[in-house]
mmCIF file of C-alpha atoms in Angstrom:
data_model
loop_
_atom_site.group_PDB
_atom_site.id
_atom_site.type_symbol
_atom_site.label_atom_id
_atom_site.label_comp_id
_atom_site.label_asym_id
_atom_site.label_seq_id
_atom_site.Cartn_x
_atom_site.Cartn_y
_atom_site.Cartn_z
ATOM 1 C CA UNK S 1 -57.436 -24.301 -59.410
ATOM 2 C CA UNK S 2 -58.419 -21.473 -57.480
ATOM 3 C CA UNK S 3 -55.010 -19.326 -55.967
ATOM 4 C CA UNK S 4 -55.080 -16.775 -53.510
ATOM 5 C CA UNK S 5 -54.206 -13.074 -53.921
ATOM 6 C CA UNK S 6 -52.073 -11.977 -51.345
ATOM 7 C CA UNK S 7 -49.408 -15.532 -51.901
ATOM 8 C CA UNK S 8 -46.601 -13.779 -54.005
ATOM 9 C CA UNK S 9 -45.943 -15.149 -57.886
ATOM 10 C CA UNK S 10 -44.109 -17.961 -58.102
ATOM 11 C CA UNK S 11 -41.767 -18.215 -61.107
ATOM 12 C CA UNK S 12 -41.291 -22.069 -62.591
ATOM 13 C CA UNK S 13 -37.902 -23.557 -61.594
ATOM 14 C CA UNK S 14 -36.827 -24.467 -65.615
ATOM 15 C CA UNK S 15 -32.953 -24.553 -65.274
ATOM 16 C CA UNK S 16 -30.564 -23.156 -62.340
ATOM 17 C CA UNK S 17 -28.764 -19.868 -62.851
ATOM 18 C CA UNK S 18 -25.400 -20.794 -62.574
ATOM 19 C CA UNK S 19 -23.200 -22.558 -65.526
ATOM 20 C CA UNK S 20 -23.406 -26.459 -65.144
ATOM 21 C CA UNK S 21 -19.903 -28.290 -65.521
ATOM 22 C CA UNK S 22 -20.651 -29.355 -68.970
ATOM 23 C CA UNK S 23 -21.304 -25.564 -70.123
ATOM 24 C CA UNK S 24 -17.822 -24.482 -68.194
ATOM 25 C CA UNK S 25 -15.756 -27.383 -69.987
ATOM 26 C CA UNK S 26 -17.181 -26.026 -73.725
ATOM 27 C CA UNK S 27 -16.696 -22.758 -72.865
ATOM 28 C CA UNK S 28 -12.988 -23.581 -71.560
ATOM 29 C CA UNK S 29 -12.134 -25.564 -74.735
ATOM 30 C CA UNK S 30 -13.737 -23.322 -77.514
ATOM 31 C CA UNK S 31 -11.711 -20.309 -75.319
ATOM 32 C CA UNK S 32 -14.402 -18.295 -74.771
ATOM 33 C CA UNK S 33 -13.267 -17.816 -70.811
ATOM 34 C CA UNK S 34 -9.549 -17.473 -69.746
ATOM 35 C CA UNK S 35 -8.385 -20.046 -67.845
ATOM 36 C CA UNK S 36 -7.596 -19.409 -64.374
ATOM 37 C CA UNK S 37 -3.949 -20.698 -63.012
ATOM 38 C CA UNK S 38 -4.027 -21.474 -59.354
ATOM 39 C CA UNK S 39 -0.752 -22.634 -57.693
ATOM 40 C CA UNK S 40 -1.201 -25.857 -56.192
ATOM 41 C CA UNK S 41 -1.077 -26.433 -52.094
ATOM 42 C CA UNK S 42 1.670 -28.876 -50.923
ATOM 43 C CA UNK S 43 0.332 -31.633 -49.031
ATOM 44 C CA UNK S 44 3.586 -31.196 -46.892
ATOM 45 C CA UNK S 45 3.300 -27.538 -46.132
ATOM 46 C CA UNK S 46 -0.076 -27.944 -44.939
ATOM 47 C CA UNK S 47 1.011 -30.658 -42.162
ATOM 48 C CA UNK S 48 3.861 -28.901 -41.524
ATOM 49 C CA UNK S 49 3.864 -27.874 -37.696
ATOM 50 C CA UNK S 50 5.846 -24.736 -36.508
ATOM 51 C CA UNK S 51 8.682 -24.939 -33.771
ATOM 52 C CA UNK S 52 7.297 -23.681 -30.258
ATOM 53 C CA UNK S 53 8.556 -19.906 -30.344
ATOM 54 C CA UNK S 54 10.232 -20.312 -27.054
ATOM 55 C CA UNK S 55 12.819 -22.486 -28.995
ATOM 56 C CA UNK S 56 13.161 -19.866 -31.723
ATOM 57 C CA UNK S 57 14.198 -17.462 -29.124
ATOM 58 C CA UNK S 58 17.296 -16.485 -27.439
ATOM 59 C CA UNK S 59 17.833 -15.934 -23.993
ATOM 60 C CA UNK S 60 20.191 -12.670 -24.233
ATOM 61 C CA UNK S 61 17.154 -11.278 -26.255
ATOM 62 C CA UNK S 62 15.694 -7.713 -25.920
ATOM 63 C CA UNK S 63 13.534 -8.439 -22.519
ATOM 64 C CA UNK S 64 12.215 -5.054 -22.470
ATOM 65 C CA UNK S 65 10.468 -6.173 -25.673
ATOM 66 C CA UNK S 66 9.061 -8.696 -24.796
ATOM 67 C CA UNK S 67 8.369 -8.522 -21.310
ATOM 68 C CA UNK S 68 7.180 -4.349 -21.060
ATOM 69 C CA UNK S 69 4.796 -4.745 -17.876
ATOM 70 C CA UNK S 70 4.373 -6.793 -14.831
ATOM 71 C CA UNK S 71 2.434 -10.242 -16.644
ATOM 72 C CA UNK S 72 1.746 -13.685 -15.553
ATOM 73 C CA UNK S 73 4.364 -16.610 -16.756
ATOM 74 C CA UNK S 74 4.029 -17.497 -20.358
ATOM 75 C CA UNK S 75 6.353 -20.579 -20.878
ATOM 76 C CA UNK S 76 5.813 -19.822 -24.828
ATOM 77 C CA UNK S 77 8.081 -16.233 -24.491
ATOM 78 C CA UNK S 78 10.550 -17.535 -22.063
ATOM 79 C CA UNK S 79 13.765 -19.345 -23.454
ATOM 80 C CA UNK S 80 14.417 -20.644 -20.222
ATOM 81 C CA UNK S 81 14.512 -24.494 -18.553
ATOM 82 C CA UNK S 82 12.351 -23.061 -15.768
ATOM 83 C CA UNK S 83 11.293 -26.119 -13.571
ATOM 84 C CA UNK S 84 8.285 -26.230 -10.449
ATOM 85 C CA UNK S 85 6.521 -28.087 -8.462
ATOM 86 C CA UNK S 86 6.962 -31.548 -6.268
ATOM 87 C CA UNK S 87 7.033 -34.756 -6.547
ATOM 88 C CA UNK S 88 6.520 -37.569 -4.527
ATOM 89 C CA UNK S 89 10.468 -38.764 -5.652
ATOM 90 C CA UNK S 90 12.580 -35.607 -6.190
ATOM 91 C CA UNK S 91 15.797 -37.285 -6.561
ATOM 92 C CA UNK S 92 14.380 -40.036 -9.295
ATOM 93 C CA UNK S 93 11.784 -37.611 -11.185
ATOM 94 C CA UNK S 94 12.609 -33.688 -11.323
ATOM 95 C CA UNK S 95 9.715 -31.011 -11.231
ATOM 96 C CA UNK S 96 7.544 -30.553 -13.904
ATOM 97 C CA UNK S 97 8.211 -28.438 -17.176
ATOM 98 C CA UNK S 98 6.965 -25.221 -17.811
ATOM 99 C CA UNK S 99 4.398 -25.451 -19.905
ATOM 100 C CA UNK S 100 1.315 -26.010 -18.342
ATOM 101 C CA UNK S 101 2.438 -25.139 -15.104
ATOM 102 C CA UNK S 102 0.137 -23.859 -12.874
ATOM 103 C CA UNK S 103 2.570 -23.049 -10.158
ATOM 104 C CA UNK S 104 4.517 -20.725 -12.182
ATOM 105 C CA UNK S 105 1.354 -19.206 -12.994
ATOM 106 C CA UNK S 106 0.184 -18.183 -9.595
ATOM 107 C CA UNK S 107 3.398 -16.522 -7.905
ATOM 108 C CA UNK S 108 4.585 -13.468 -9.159
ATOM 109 C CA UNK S 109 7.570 -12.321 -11.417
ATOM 110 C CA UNK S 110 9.990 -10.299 -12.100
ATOM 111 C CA UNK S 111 10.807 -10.443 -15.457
ATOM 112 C CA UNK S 112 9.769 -7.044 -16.946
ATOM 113 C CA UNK S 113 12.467 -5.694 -13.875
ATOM 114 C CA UNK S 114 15.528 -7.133 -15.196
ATOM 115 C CA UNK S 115 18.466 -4.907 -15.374
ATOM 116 C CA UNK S 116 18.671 -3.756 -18.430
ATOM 117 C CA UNK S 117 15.183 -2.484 -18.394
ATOM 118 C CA UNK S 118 15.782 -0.869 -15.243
ATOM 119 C CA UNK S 119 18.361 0.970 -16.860
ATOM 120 C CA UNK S 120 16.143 1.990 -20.098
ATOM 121 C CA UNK S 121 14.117 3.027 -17.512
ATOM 122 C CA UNK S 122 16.130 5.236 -15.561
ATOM 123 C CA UNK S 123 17.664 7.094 -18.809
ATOM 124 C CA UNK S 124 14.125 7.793 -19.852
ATOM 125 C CA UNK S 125 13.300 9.593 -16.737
ATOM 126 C CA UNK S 126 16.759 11.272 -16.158
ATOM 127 C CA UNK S 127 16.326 14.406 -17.968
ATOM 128 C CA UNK S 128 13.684 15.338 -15.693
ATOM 129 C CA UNK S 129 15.803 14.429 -12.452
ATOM 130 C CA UNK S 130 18.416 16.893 -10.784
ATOM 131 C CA UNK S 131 21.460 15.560 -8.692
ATOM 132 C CA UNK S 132 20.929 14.982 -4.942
ATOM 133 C CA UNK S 133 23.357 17.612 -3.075
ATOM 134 C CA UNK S 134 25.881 15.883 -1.509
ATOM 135 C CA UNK S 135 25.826 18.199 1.205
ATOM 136 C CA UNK S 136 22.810 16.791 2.764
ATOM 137 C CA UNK S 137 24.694 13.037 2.840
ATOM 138 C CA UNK S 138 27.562 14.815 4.100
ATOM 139 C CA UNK S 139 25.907 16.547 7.109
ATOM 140 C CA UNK S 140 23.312 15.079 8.837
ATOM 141 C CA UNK S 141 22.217 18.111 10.657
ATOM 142 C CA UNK S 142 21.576 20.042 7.662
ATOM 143 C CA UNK S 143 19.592 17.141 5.986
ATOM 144 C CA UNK S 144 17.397 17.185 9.141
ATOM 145 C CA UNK S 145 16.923 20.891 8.904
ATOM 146 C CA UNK S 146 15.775 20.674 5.129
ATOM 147 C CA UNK S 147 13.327 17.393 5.929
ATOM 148 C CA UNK S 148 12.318 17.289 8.916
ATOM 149 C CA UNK S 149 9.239 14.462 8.259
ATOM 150 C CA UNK S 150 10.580 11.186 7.475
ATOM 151 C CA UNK S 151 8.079 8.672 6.614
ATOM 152 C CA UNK S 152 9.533 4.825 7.231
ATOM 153 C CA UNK S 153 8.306 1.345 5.454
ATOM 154 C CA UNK S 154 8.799 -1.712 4.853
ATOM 155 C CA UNK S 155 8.355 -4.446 1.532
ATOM 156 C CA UNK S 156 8.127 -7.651 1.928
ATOM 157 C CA UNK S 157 8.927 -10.639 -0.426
ATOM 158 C CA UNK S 158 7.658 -14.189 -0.071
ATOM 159 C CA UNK S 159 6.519 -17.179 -2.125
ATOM 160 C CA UNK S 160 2.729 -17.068 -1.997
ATOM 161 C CA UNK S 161 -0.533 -17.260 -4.428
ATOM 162 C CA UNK S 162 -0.727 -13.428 -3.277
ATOM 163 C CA UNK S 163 1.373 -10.191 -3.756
ATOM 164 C CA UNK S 164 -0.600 -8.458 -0.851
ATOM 165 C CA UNK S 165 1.119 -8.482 2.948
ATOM 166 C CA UNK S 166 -0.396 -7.115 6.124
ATOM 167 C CA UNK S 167 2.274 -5.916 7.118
ATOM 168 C CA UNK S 168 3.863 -3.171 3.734
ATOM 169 C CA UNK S 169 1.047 -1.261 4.585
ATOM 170 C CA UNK S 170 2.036 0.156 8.131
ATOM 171 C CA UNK S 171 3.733 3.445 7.972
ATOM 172 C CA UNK S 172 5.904 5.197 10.800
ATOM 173 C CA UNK S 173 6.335 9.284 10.411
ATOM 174 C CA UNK S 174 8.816 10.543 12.327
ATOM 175 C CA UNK S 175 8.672 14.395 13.530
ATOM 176 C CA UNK S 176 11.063 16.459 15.642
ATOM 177 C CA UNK S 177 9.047 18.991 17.576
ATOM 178 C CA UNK S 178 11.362 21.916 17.821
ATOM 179 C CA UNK S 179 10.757 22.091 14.222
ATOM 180 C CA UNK S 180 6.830 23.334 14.530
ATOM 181 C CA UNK S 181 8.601 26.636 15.769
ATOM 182 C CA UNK S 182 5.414 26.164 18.514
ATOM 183 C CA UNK S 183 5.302 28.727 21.055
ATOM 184 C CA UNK S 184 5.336 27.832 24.778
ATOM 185 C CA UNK S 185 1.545 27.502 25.634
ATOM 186 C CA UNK S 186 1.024 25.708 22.005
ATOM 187 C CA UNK S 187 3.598 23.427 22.792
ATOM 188 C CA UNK S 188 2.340 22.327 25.946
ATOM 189 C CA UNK S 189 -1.210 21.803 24.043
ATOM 190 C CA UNK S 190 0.313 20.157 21.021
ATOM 191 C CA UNK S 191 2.212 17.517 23.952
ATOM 192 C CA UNK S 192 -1.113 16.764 25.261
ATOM 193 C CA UNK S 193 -2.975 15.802 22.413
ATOM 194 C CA UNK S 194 -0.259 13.701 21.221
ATOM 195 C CA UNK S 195 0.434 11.310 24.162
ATOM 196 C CA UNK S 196 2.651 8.667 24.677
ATOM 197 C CA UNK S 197 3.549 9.429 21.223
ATOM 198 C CA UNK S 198 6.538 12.084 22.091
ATOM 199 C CA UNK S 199 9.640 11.113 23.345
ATOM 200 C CA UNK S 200 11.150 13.753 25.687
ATOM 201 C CA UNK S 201 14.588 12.739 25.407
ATOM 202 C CA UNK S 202 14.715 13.124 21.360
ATOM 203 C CA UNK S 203 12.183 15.474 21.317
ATOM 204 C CA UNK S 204 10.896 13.461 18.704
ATOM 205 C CA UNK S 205 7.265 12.260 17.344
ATOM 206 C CA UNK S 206 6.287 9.332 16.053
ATOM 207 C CA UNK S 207 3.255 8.528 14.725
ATOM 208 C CA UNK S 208 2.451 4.663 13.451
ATOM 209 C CA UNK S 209 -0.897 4.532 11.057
ATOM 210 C CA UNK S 210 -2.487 0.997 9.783
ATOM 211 C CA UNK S 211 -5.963 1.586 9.330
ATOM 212 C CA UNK S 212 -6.401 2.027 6.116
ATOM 213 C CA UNK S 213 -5.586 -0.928 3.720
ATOM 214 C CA UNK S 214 -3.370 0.720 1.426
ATOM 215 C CA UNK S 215 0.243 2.479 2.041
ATOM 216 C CA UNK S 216 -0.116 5.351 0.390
ATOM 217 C CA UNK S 217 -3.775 5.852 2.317
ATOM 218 C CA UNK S 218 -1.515 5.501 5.555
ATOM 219 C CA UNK S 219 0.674 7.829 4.819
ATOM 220 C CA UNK S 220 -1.558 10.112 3.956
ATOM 221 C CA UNK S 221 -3.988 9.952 6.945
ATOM 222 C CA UNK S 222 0.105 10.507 9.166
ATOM 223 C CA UNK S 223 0.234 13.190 7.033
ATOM 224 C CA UNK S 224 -3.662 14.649 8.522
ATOM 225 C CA UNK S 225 -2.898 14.043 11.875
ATOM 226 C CA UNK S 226 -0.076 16.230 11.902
ATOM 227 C CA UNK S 227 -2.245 19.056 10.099
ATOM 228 C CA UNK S 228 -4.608 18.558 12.554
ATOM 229 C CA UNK S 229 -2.659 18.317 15.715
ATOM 230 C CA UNK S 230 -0.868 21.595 14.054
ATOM 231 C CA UNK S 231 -3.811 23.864 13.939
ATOM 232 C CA UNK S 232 -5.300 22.436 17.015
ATOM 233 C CA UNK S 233 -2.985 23.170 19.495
ATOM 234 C CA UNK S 234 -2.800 27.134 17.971
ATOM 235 C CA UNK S 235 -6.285 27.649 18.614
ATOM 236 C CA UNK S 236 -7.134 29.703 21.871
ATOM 237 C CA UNK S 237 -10.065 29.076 23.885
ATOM 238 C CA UNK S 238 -11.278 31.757 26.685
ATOM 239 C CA UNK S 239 -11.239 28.630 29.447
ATOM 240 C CA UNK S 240 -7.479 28.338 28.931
ATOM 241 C CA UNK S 241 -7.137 31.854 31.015
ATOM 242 C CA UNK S 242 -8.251 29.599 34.337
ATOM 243 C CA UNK S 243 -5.217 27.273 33.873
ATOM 244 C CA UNK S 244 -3.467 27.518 36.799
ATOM 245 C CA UNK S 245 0.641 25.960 37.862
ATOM 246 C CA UNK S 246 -1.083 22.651 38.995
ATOM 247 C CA UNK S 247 -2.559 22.477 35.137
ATOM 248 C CA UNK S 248 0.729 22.442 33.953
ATOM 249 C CA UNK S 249 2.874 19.351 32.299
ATOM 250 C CA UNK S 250 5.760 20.147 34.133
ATOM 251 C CA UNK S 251 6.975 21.702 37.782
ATOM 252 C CA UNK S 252 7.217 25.634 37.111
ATOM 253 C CA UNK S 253 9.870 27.369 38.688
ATOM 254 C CA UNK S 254 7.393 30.461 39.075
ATOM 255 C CA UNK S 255 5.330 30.566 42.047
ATOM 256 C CA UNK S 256 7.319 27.291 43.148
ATOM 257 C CA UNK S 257 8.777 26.846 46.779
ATOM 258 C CA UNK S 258 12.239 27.522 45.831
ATOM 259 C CA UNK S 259 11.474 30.682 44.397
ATOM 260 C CA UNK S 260 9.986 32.051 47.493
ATOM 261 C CA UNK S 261 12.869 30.920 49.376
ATOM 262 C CA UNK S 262 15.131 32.482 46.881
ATOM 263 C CA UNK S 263 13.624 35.724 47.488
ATOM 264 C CA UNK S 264 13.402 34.947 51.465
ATOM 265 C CA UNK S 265 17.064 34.507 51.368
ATOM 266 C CA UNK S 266 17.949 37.525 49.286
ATOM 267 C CA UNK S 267 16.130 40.168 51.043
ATOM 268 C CA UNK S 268 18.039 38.743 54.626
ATOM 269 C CA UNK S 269 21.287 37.946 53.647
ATOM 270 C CA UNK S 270 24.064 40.916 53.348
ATOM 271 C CA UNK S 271 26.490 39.561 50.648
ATOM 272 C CA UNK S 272 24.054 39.655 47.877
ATOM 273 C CA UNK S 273 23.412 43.089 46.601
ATOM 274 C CA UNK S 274 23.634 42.951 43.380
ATOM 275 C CA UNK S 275 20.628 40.323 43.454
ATOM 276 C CA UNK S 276 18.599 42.821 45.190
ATOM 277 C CA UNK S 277 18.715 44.989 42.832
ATOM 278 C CA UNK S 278 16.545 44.668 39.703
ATOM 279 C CA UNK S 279 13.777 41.802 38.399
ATOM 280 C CA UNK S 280 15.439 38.243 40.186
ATOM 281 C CA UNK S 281 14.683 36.607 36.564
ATOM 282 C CA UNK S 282 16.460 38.860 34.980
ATOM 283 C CA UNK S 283 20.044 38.148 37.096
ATOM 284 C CA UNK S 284 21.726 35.602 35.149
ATOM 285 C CA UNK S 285 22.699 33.614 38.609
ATOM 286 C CA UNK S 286 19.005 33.163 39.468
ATOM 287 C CA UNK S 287 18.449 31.985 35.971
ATOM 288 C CA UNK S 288 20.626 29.504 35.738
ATOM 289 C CA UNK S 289 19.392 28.106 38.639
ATOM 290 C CA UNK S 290 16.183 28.367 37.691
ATOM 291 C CA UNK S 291 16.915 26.561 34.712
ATOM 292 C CA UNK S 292 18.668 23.604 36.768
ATOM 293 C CA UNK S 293 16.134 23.482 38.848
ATOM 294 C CA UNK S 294 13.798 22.979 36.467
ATOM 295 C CA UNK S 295 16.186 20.185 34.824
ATOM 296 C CA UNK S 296 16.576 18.657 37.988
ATOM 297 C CA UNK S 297 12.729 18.538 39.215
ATOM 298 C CA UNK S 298 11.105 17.056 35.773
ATOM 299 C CA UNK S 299 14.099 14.717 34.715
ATOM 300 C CA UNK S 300 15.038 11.500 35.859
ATOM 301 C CA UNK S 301 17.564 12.037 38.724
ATOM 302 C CA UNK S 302 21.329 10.995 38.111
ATOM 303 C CA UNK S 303 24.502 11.853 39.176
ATOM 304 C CA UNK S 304 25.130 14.462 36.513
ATOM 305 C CA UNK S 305 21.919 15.874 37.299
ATOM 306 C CA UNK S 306 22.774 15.978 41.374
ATOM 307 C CA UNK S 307 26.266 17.718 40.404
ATOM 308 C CA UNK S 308 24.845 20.556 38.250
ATOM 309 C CA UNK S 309 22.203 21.246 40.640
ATOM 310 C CA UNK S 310 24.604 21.595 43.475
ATOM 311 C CA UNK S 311 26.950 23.772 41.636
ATOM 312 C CA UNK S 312 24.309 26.034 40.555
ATOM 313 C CA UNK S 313 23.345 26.310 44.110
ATOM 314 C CA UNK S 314 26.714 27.170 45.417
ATOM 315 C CA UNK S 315 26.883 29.423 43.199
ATOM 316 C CA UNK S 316 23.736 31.258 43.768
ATOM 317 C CA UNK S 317 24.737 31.299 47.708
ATOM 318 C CA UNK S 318 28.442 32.325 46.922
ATOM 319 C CA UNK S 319 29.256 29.154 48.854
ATOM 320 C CA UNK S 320 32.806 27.518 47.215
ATOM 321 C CA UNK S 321 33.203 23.549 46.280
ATOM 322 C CA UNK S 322 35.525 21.688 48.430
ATOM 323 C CA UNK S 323 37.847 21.500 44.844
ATOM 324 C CA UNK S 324 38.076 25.469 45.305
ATOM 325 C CA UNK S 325 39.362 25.324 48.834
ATOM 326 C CA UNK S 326 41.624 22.758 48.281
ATOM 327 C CA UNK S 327 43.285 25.048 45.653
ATOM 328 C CA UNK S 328 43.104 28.395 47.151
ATOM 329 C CA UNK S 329 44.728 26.601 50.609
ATOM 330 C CA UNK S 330 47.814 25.208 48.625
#
């Protein structure tokens, strides 16, 4: 028989390598090999089935432990007859269990929030904290003056397959501007880019942002527009020299009507010396009625409104209120 080469050697298979049962039993019985005692397995322990571990637990247990972070229902960890879902016959068959449920399963929970790991919490994180002043809840005013931007939100909680709603991500910053310290021509800017935005009578901004999907993207795009707004309205621009009254927001009492008049009726009448003499804005008369002229021209007209104006005017003139007579005659 002719064999090739390159096949490897093959040895002949006489006997196998291993100890056959006969050899083991000889060897056992002449005590050649130690005998080796294993500890037999109870038929019962192996079909022994273990309680479910929500029935080994107790429901005053440590929740922090076992619920750390924001999970998904597990009905094995929670000692609790929790019930959901409906039926076609509520009053003869109740909802289903737990286990299994689906429905629990897809609305969120708020078991790693109970209070006492609220409280573990809070301790954790109180060393770093210092008390709020109680000055600022005390007195309002001063509480504006120290935070001026308020940023306003709302959460909203509802049963649902999703935590997400529209509507927590819309944020509302507040803004008095008096506090921008702004002088009068950045001011006037600053009104004009803002819009419809100010209110005059609270002298008070409010900006709304939702266009970005998140809060926290909201507020911080509020918190850009002010920056912006800020710096733009401080910038000067060599066109701005052309503005002239007409440009203006509001009804100047300089170069105005009434101020010509003013000045008409000062340089005729005899009475009024002492508002011939110097600057007529610097006379305190003249500028209070400047002042409630202006008040009166750019507001909405009332009665309060009418009455200061008139006084002011009377005053100006040296003309007395009908009051005055009345008391002087009796």
């Amino acid at each position: 028989m002719w064999s090739n080469a390159r096949e490897p050697f093959r040895a002949a298979f006489v006997k196998p390598k291993r100890k056959l049962n006969a050899q083991l039993q000889l060897e056992k019985m002449t005590g050649r090999v130690a005998i080796e005692k294993r500890s037999r397995i109870d038929i019962n322990d192996r079909m022994a089935v273990r309680r479910p571990r929500h029935e080994e637990m107790s429901p005053d247990q440590d929740w922090s432990s076992v619920w750390p972070v924001a999970a998904s229902f597990k009905s094995s960890v929670v000692p609790l007859p929790v019930r959901m879902g409906s039926r076609h016959y509520p009053d003869r068959r109740p909802p289903f269990k737990k286990v299994g449920n689906l429905e629990l399963v897809k609305i969120p929970n708020f078991l790693h929030l109970t209070p006492g790991a609220i409280e573990r919490q809070c301790n954790a994180i109180k060393q770093f904290c210092t008390p709020w002043p109680k000055e600022l809840n005390e007195n309002p005013e001063l509480k504006e003056k120290y935070f001026p931007l308020r940023t306003s939100y709302s959460d909203y909680v509802h049963q649902g397959t999703s935590l997400r709603d529209g509507r927590a991500r819309l944020c509302t910053t507040t803004l008095k501007v008096a506090d921008l310290k702004l002088d009068d021509t950045s001011r006037r800017k600053f009104l004009r880019l803002v819009g419809n935005r100010y209110n005059e009578s609270t002298d008070e901004l409010k900006i709304i942002t939702d266009r970005c999907p998140t809060r926290q993207q909201n507020r911080d795009y509020a918190i850009y527009l002010l920056t912006v707004l800020y710096r733009e309205c401080q910038k000067k621009e060599p066109w701005e020299q052309l503005a002239e009254r007409i440009d203006s927001l509001k009804v100047e009492f300089e170069g105005s009507e009434a101020e010509k008049h003013i000045k008409e009726i000062v340089e005729k009448a005899v009475g009024l010396e002492d508002l011939k003499t110097g600057k007529l804005s610097e006379n305190p008369k003249i500028r209070k009625f400047a002042e409630e002229w202006f008040k009166y021209r750019n507001a909405k007209e009332s009665p309060e409104s009418a009455r200061s104006y008139s006084a002011s005017v009377r005053d100006l003139l040296g003309i007395k209120s009908l009051e005055q007579k009345a008391t002087e005659t009796n």
